[in-house]
Coordinates of C-alpha atoms and ligand atoms in Angstrom, one line a residue:
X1 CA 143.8 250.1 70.8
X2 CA 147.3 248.1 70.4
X3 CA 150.0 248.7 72.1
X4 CA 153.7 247.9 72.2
X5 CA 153.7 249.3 76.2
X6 CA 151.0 250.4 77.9
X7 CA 152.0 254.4 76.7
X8 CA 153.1 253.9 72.7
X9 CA 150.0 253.7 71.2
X10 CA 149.8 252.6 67.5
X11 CA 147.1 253.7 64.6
X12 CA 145.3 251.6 62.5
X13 CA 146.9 251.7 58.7
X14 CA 145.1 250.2 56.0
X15 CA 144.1 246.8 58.4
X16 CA 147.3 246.4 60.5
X17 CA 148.0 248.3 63.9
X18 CA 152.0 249.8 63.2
X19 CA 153.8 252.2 65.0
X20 CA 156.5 254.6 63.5
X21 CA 159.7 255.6 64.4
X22 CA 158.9 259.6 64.6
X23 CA 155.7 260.2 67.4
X24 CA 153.3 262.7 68.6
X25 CA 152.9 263.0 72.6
X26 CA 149.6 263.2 74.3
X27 CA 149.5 265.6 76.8
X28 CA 147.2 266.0 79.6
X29 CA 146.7 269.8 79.9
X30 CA 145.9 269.3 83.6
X31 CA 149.2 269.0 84.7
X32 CA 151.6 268.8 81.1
X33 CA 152.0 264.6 81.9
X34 CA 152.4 262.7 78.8
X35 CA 149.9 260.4 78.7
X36 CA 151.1 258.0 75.9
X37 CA 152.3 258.4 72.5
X38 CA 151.2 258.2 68.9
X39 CA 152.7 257.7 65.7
X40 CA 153.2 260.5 63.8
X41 CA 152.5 259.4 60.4
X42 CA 154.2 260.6 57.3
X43 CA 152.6 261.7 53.8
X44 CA 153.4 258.3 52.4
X45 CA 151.2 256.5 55.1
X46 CA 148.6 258.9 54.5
X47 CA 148.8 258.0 50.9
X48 CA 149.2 254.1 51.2
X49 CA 145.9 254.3 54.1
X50 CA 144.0 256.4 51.3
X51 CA 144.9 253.7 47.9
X52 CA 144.5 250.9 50.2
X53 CA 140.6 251.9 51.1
X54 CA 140.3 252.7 47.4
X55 CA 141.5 249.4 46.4
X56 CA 139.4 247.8 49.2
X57 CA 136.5 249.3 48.6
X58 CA 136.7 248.2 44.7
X59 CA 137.1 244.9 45.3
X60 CA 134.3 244.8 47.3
X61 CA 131.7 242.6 45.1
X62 CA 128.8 244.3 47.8
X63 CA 128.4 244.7 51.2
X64 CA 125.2 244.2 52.8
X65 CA 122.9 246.6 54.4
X66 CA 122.8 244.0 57.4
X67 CA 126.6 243.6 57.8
X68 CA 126.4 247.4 58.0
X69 CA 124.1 247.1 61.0
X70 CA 125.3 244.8 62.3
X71 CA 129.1 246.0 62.4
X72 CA 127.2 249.9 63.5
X73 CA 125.1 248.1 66.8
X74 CA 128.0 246.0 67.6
X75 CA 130.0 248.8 68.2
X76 CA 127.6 250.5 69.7
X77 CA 127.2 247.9 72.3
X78 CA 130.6 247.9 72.9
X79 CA 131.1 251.7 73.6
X80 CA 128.3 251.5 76.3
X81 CA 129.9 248.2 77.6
X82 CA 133.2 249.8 78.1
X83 CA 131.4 253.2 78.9
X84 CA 133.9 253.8 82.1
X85 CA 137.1 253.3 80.1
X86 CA 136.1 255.2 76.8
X87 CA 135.1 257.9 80.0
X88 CA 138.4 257.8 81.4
X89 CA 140.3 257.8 77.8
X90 CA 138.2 261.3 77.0
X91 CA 139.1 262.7 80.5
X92 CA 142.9 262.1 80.6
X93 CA 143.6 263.1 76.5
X94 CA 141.1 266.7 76.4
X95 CA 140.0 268.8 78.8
X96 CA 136.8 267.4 79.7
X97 CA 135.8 266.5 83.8
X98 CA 135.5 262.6 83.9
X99 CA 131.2 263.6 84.2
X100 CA 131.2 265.1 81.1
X101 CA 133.3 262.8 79.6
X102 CA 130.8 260.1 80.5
X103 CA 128.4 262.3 79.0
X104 CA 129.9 262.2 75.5
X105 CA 130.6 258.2 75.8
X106 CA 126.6 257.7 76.1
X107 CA 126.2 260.2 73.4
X108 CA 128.5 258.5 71.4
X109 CA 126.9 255.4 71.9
X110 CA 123.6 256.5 70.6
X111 CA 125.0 258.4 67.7
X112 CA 126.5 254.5 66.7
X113 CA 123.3 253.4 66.9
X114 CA 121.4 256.3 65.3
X115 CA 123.9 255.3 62.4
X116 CA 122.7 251.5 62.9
X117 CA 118.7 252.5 62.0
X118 CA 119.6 254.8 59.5
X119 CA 121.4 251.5 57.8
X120 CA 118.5 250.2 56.9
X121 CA 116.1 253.2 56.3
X122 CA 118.8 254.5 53.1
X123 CA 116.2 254.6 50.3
X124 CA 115.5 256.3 47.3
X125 CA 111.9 257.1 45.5
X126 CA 110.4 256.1 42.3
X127 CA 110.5 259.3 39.8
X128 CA 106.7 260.0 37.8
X129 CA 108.4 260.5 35.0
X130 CA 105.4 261.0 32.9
X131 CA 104.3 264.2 34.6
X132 CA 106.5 265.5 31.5
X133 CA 104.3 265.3 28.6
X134 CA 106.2 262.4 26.1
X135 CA 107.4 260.6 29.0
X136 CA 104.6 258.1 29.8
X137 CA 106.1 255.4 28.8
X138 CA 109.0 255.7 31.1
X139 CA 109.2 254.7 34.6
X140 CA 112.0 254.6 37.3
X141 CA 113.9 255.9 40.6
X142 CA 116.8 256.7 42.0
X143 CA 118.8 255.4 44.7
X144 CA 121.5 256.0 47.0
X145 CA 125.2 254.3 46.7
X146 CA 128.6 254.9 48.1
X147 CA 130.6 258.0 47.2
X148 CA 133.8 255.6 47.8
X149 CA 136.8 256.4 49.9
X150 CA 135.6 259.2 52.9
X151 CA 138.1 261.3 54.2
X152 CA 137.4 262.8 58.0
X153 CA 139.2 265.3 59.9
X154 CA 137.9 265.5 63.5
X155 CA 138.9 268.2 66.6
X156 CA 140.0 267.8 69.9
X157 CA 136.9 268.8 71.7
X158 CA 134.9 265.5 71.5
X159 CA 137.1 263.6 70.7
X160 CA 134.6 260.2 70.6
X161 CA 131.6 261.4 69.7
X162 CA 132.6 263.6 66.8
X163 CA 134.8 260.8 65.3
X164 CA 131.5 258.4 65.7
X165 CA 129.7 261.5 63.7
X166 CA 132.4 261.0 61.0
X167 CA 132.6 256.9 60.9
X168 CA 128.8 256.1 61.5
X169 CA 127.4 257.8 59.0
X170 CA 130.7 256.7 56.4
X171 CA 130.0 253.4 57.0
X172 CA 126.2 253.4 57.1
X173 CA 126.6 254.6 53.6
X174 CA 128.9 251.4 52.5
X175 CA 131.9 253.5 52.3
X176 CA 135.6 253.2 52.9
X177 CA 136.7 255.4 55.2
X178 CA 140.7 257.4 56.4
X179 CA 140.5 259.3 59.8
X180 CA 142.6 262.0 60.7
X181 CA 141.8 262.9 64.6
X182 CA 143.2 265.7 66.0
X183 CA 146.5 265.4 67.5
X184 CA 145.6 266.6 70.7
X185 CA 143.2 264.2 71.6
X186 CA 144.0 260.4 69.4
X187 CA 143.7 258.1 71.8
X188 CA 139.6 257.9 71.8
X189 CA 139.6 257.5 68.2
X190 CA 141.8 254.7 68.2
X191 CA 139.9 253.4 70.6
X192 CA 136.7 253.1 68.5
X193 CA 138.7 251.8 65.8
X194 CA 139.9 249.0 67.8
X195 CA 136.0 248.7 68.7
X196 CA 135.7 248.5 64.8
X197 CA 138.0 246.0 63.4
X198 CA 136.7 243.4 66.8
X199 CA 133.3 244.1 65.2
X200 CA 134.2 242.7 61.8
X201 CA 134.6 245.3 59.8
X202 CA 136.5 244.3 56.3
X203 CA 140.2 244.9 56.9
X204 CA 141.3 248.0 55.0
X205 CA 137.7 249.9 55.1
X206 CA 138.8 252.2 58.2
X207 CA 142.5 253.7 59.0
X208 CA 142.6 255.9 61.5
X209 CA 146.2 257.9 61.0
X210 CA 147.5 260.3 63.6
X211 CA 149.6 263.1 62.7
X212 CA 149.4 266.8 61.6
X213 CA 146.7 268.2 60.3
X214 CA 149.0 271.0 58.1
X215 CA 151.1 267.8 56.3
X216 CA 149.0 264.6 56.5
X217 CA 145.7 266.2 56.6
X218 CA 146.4 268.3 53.2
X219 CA 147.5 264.5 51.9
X220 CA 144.1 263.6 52.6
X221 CA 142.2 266.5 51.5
X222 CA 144.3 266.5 48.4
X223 CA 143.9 262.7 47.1
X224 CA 142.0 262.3 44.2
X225 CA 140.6 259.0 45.6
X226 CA 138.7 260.9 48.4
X227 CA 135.5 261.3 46.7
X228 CA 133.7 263.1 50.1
X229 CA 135.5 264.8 52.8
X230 CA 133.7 265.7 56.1
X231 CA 135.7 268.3 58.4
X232 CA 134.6 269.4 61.9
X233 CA 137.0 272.2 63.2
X234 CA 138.0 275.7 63.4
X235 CA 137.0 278.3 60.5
X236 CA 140.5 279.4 59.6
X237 CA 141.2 275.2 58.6
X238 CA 137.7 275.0 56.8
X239 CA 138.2 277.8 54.5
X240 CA 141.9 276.4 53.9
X241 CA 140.2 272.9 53.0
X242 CA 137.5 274.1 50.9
X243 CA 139.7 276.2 48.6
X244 CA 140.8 272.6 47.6
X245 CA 137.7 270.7 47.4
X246 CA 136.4 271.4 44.3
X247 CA 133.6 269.3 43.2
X248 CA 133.6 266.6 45.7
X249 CA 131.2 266.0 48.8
X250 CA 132.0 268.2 51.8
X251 CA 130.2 268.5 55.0
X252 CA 132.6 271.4 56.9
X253 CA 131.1 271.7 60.5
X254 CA 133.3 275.3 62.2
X255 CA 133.0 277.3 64.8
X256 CA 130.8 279.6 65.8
X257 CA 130.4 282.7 68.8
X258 CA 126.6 281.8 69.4
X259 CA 124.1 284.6 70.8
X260 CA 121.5 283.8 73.5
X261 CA 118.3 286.6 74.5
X262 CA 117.2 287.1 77.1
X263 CA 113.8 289.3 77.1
X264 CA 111.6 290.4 79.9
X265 CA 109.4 287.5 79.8
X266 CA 111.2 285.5 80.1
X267 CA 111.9 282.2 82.8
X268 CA 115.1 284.1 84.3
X269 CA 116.0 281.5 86.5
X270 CA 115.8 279.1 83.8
X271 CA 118.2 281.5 81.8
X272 CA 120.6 282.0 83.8
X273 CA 120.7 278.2 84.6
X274 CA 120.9 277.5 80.9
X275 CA 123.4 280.3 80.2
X276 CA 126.1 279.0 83.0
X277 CA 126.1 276.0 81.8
X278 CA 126.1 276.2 77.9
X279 CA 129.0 279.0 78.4
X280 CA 130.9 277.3 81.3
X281 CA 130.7 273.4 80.6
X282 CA 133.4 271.4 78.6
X283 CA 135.2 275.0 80.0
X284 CA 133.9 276.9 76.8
X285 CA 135.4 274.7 74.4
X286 CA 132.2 273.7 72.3
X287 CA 131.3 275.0 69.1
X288 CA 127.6 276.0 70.5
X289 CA 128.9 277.5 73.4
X290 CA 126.9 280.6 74.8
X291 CA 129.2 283.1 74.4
X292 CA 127.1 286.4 73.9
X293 CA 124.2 287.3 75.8
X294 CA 121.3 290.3 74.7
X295 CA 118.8 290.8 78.0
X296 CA 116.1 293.5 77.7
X297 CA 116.9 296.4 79.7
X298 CA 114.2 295.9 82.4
X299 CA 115.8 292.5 83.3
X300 CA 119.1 292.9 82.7
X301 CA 120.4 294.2 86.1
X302 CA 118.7 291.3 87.9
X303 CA 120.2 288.7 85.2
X304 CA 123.4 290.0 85.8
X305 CA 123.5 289.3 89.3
X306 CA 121.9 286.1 89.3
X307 CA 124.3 284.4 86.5
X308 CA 127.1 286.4 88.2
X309 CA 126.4 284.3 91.5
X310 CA 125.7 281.2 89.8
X311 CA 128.8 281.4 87.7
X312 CA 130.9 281.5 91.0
X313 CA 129.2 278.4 92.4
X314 CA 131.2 276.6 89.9
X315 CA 134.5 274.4 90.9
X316 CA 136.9 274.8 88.7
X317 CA 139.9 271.7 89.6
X318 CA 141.0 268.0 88.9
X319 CA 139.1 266.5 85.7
X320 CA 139.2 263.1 87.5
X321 CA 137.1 264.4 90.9
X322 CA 133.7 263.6 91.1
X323 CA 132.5 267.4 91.8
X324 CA 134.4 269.7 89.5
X325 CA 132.6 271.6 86.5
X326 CA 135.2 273.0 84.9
X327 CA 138.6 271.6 83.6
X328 CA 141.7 273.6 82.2
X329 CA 141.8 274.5 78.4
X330 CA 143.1 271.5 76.0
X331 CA 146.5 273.5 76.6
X332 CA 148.4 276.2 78.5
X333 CA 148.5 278.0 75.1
X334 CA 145.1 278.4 74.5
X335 CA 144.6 279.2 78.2
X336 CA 147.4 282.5 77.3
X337 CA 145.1 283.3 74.3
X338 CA 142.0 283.4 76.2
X339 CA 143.5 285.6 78.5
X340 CA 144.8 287.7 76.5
X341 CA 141.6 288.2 74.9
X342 CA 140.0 289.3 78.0
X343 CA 143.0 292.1 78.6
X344 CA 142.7 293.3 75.0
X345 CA 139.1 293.5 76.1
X346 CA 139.5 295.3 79.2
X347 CA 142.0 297.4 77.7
X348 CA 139.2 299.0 75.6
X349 CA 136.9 299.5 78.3
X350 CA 135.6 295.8 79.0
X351 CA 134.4 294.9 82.7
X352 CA 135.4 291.3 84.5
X353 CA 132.5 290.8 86.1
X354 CA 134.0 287.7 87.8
X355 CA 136.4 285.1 87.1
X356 CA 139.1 285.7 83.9
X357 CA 142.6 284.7 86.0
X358 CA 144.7 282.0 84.5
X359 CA 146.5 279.7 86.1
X360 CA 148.2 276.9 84.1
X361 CA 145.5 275.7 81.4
X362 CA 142.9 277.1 83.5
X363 CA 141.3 279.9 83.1
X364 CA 137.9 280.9 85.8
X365 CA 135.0 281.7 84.4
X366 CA 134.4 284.4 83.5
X367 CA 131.8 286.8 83.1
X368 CA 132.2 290.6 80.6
X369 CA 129.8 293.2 80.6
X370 CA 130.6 296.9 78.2
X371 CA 133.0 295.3 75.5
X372 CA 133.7 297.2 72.7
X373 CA 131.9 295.3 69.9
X374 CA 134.9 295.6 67.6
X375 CA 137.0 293.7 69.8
X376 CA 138.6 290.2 69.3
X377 CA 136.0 288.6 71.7
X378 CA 133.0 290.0 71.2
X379 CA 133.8 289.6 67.1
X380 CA 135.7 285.9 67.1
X381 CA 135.2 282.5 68.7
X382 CA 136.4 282.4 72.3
X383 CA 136.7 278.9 72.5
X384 CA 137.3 279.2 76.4
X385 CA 134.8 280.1 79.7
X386 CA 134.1 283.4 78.6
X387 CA 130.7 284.9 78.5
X388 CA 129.8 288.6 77.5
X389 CA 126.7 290.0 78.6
X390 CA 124.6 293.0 77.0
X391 CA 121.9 295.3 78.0
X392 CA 119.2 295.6 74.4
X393 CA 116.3 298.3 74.1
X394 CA 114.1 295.5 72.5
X395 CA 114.0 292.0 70.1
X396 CA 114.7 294.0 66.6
X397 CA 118.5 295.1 69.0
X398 CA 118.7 292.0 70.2
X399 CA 118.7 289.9 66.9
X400 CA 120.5 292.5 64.9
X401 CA 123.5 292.2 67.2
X402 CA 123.3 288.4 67.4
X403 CA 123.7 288.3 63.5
X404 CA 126.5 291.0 63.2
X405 CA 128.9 288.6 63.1
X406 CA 130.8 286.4 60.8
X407 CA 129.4 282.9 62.1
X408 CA 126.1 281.3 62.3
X409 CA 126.0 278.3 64.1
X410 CA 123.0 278.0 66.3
X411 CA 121.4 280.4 68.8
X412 CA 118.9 280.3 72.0
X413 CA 115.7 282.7 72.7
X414 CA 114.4 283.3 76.5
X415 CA 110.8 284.4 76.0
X416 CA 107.2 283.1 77.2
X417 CA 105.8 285.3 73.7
X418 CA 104.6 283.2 70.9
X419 CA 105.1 286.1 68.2
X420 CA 108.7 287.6 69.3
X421 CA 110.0 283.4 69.6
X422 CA 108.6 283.4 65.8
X423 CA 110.3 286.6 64.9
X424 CA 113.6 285.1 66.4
X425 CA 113.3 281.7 64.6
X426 CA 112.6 283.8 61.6
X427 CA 115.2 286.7 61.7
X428 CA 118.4 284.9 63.3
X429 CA 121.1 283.8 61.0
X430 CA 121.9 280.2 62.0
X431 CA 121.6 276.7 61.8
X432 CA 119.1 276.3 64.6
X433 CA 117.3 278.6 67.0
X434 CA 116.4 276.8 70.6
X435 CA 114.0 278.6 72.0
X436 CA 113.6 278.8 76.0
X437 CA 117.0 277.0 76.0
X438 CA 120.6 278.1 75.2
X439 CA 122.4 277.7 71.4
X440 CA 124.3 274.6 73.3
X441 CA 121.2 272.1 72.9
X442 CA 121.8 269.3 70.4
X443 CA 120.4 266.0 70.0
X444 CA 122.6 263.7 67.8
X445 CA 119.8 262.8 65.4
X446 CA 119.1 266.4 65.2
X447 CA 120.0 268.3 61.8
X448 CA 123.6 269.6 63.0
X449 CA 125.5 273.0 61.4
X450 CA 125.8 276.5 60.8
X451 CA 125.2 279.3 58.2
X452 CA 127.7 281.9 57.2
X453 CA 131.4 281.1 58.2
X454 CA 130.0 278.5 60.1
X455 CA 130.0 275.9 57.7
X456 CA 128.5 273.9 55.1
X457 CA 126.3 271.1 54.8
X458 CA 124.7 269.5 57.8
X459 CA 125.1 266.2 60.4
X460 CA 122.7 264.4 62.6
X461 CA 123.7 260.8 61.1
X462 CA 120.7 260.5 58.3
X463 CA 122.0 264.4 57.0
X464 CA 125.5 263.3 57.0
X465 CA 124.6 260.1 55.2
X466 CA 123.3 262.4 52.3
X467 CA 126.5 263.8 51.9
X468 CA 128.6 260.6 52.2
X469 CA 126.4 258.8 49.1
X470 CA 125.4 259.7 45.6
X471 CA 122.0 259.7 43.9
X472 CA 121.5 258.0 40.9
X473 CA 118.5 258.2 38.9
X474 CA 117.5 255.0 36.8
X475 CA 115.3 255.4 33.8
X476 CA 113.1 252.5 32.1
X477 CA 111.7 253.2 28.5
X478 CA 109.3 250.5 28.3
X479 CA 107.9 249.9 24.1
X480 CA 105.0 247.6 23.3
X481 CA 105.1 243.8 25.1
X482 CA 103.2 243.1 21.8
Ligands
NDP501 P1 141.5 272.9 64.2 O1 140.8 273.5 63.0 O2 142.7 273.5 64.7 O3 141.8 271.4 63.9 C1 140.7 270.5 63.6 C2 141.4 269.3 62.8 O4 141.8 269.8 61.5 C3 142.5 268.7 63.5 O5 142.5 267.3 63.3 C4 143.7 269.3 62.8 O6 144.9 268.5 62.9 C5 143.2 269.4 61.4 N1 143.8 270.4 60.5 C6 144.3 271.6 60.9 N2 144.8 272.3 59.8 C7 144.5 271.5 58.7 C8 144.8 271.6 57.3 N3 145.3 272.7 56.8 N4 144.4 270.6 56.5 C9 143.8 269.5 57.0 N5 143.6 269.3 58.3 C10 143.9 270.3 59.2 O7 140.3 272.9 65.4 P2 140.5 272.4 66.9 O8 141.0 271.0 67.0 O9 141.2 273.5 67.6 O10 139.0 272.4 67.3 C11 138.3 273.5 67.7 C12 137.4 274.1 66.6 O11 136.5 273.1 66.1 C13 136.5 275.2 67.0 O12 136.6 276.2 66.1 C14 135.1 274.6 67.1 O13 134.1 275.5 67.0 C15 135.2 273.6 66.0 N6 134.1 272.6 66.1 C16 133.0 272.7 65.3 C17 132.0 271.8 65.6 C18 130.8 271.8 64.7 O14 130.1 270.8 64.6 N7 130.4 272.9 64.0 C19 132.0 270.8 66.7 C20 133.2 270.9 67.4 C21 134.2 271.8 67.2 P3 146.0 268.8 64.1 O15 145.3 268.5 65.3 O16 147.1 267.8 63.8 O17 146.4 270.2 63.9

């Protein structure tokens, strides 16, 4: 990333690193420091980074399957070789410890390369026409090209590896592609894009442009030149986007309130281990964060306890020190909604089992047992280190509970039983049902997104690269050679 001094950080627009008059600060919700600065971009530059990948991308005669790779593994490298400042980037902007954040740089790393293979296995099939009778003397296939210009809106969560979800698979495809991140967290973004114009990449095929998502973000969801758009974020945004959409591509990828059970099979220890960390790590803030748990009656009061004590081990603090697990919320606001939350919960006859006290952006971890089911947490997306914890009669409870709710992400089964695993996988209403692990397991070649208010479409690099291309079918009539 260029920039002017070491805090005014400028975006990439349409090939040339600018800065604007008007900026955005970067906060570090640790202790409210402003970290740097970025433009904040107006409509106009929105527009111009949007006709100028259009234009781009037309006057592109071709552009190789092996330039692709090559730009894709070249990046790649250069993530991992800069692992420790991409690391440190991701820790100061969000509210991730420095371990996790290294934990999302290698990620990110192999997503690029994912992207890199996936290059060059982008192929179509040939169509037997004649198994339609008067059709024998046809033959042909389809193939995959480039939808165009992609537009991508990214969050603030993972801030690298979600934008690497968004440009690998873009560019895989031979698209153009305009990047909105969120304006929390811009700086690793920029960042990769820096990583992408050293690699070569054709001037004017990647902007990334900071600014708000309600005015710049509508520009780009708006623009008829954007001919896919692929949105990770929160449900209330996705449902505004997709009112606008019409018949392009969209990949939405939303939140979610995932359910993990618990039955009396089941590998406790391993449960409890899995639940304090899928619920507590990145503190809450993950889409696939556990954030209801259904235990079998017989086990329940012994789960309890056990994720009640391991829950406390945890050391909430600085992002940057070595030992911490939990970092503040991405913002003192958030932290205030949390909490008040938890008191709306309480107020209707919710138990803090532990944690729950705010302090600044942070909020402990914390564990609810006996909340109303028609509250605000048990029915929403907590986004935060909040966990609630149920006692079921049986399976049928436990999975009927999980899918009362408006979201469908991905879910997590504790059982040693063959049959109620299957009746799980079967019965739950999500995207993908881990079983003898928590809903926050992903892989990023993995198929990647939720049913229901969750979202639509799905990533994991190759499913993404579906989305971000067209199909076209290619039909030969063939007559005599005679
Ligand atoms: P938001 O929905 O608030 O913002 C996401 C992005 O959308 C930001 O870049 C934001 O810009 C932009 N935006 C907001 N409103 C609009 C609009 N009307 N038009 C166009 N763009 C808009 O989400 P958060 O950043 O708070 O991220 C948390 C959410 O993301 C959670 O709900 C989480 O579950 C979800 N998420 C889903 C994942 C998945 O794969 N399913 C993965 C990770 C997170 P700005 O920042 O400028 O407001």
């Amino acid at each position: 990333m260029k920039t002017t001094r070491t805090e005014e950080v400028k975006m990439l627009l349409a090939g040339e690193w600018v800065q604007r008059e008007e900026t955005i600060s970067v906060i570090n919700p640790q202790n409210n420091e402003c970290i740097a600065t970025v433009p904040r971009a107006s409509k106009e530059d929105m527009k111009y980074a949007i006709e100028s990948a259009h234009k781009k991308f037309s006057s592109l005669e071709s552009w190789p399957v092996h330039e692709r790779i090559r730009i894709l593994k070249y990046v790649s490298r250069y993530v991992s070789d800069n692992a420790e400042s991409f690391a440190r980037t991701i820790a100061s902007e969000s509210s991730k410890t420095i371990n996790e954040a290294r934990g999302e740089v290698a990620r990110s790393a192999q997503t690029l390369e994912i992207a890199a293979e996936e290059t060059r296995r982008i192929q179509g099939e040939t169509v037997n026409f004649d198994q339609v009778e008067g059709n024998e003397n046809k033959v042909g296939y389809y193939y995959h090209f480039p939808v165009g210009v992609v537009g991508a809106i990214t969050p603030f969560n993972d801030p690298l590896n979600l934008v690497a979800h968004k440009l690998g698979p873009a560019i895989a495809g031979g698209n153009a592609v305009v990047l909105k991140p969120a304006s929390e967290t811009p700086l690793s973004a920029l960042k990769l894009a820096e990583a992408f114009t050293e690699a070569g990449l054709p001037e004017g095929m990647l902007s990334v442009v900071t600014g708000p998502g309600r005015e710049i973000g509508e520009e780009l969801v708006n623009h008829p030149y954007i001919k896919a758009l692929s949105f990770t974020g929160g449900t209330d945004a996705g449902k505004k986007i997709t009112e606008k959409t019409g018949t392009r591509h969209v990949n939405m990828e939303l939140g979610s309130n995932s359910p993990v059970i618990v039955l009396n099979d089941a590998d406790l220890k391993d449960a409890v281990a899995a639940c304090t960390d899928g619920g507590f790590s990145a503190a809450g803030q993950n889409c696939i964060s556990v954030q209801r748990v259904y235990v079998e009656q017989d086990s329940y009061p012994l789960f309890l306890e056990e994720f009640i004590k391991e829950t406390k081990k945890l050391k909430m603090g600085d992002k940057f020190t070595e030992d911490t697990d939990v970092g503040p919320l991405i913002s003192e606001k958030e932290a205030k909604r949390v909490e008040q939350w938890i008191h709306e919960a309480k107020a209707g006859g919710a138990r803090i089992e532990t944690g729950g006290v705010r302090s600044g952006a942070y909020v402990e971890p914390a564990i609810l047992t006996n909340v109303p089911p028609d509250s605000t947490i048990a029915k929403e997306e907590i986004f935060g280190p909040v966990v609630l914890v149920e006692p079921v009669q049986n399976l049928k409870e436990a999975v009927d509970k999980s899918n009362d709710v408006e979201y469908g992400l991905q879910a997590g089964i504790f059982t040693r039983g063959v049959n109620r695993a299957f009746y799980a996988v079967q019965n739950l209403q999500v995207g993908g049902v881990m079983v003898n692990d928590s809903s926050d397991f992903r892989i990023d070649a993995m198929p990647f997104g939720g049913t229901k208010d969750s979202g639509i479409g799905r990533e994991g690099v190759k499913f993404a690269i579906d989305t971000l291309t067209e199909k076209k079918v290619v039909s030969f009539k063939l007559s005599s050679p005679f």
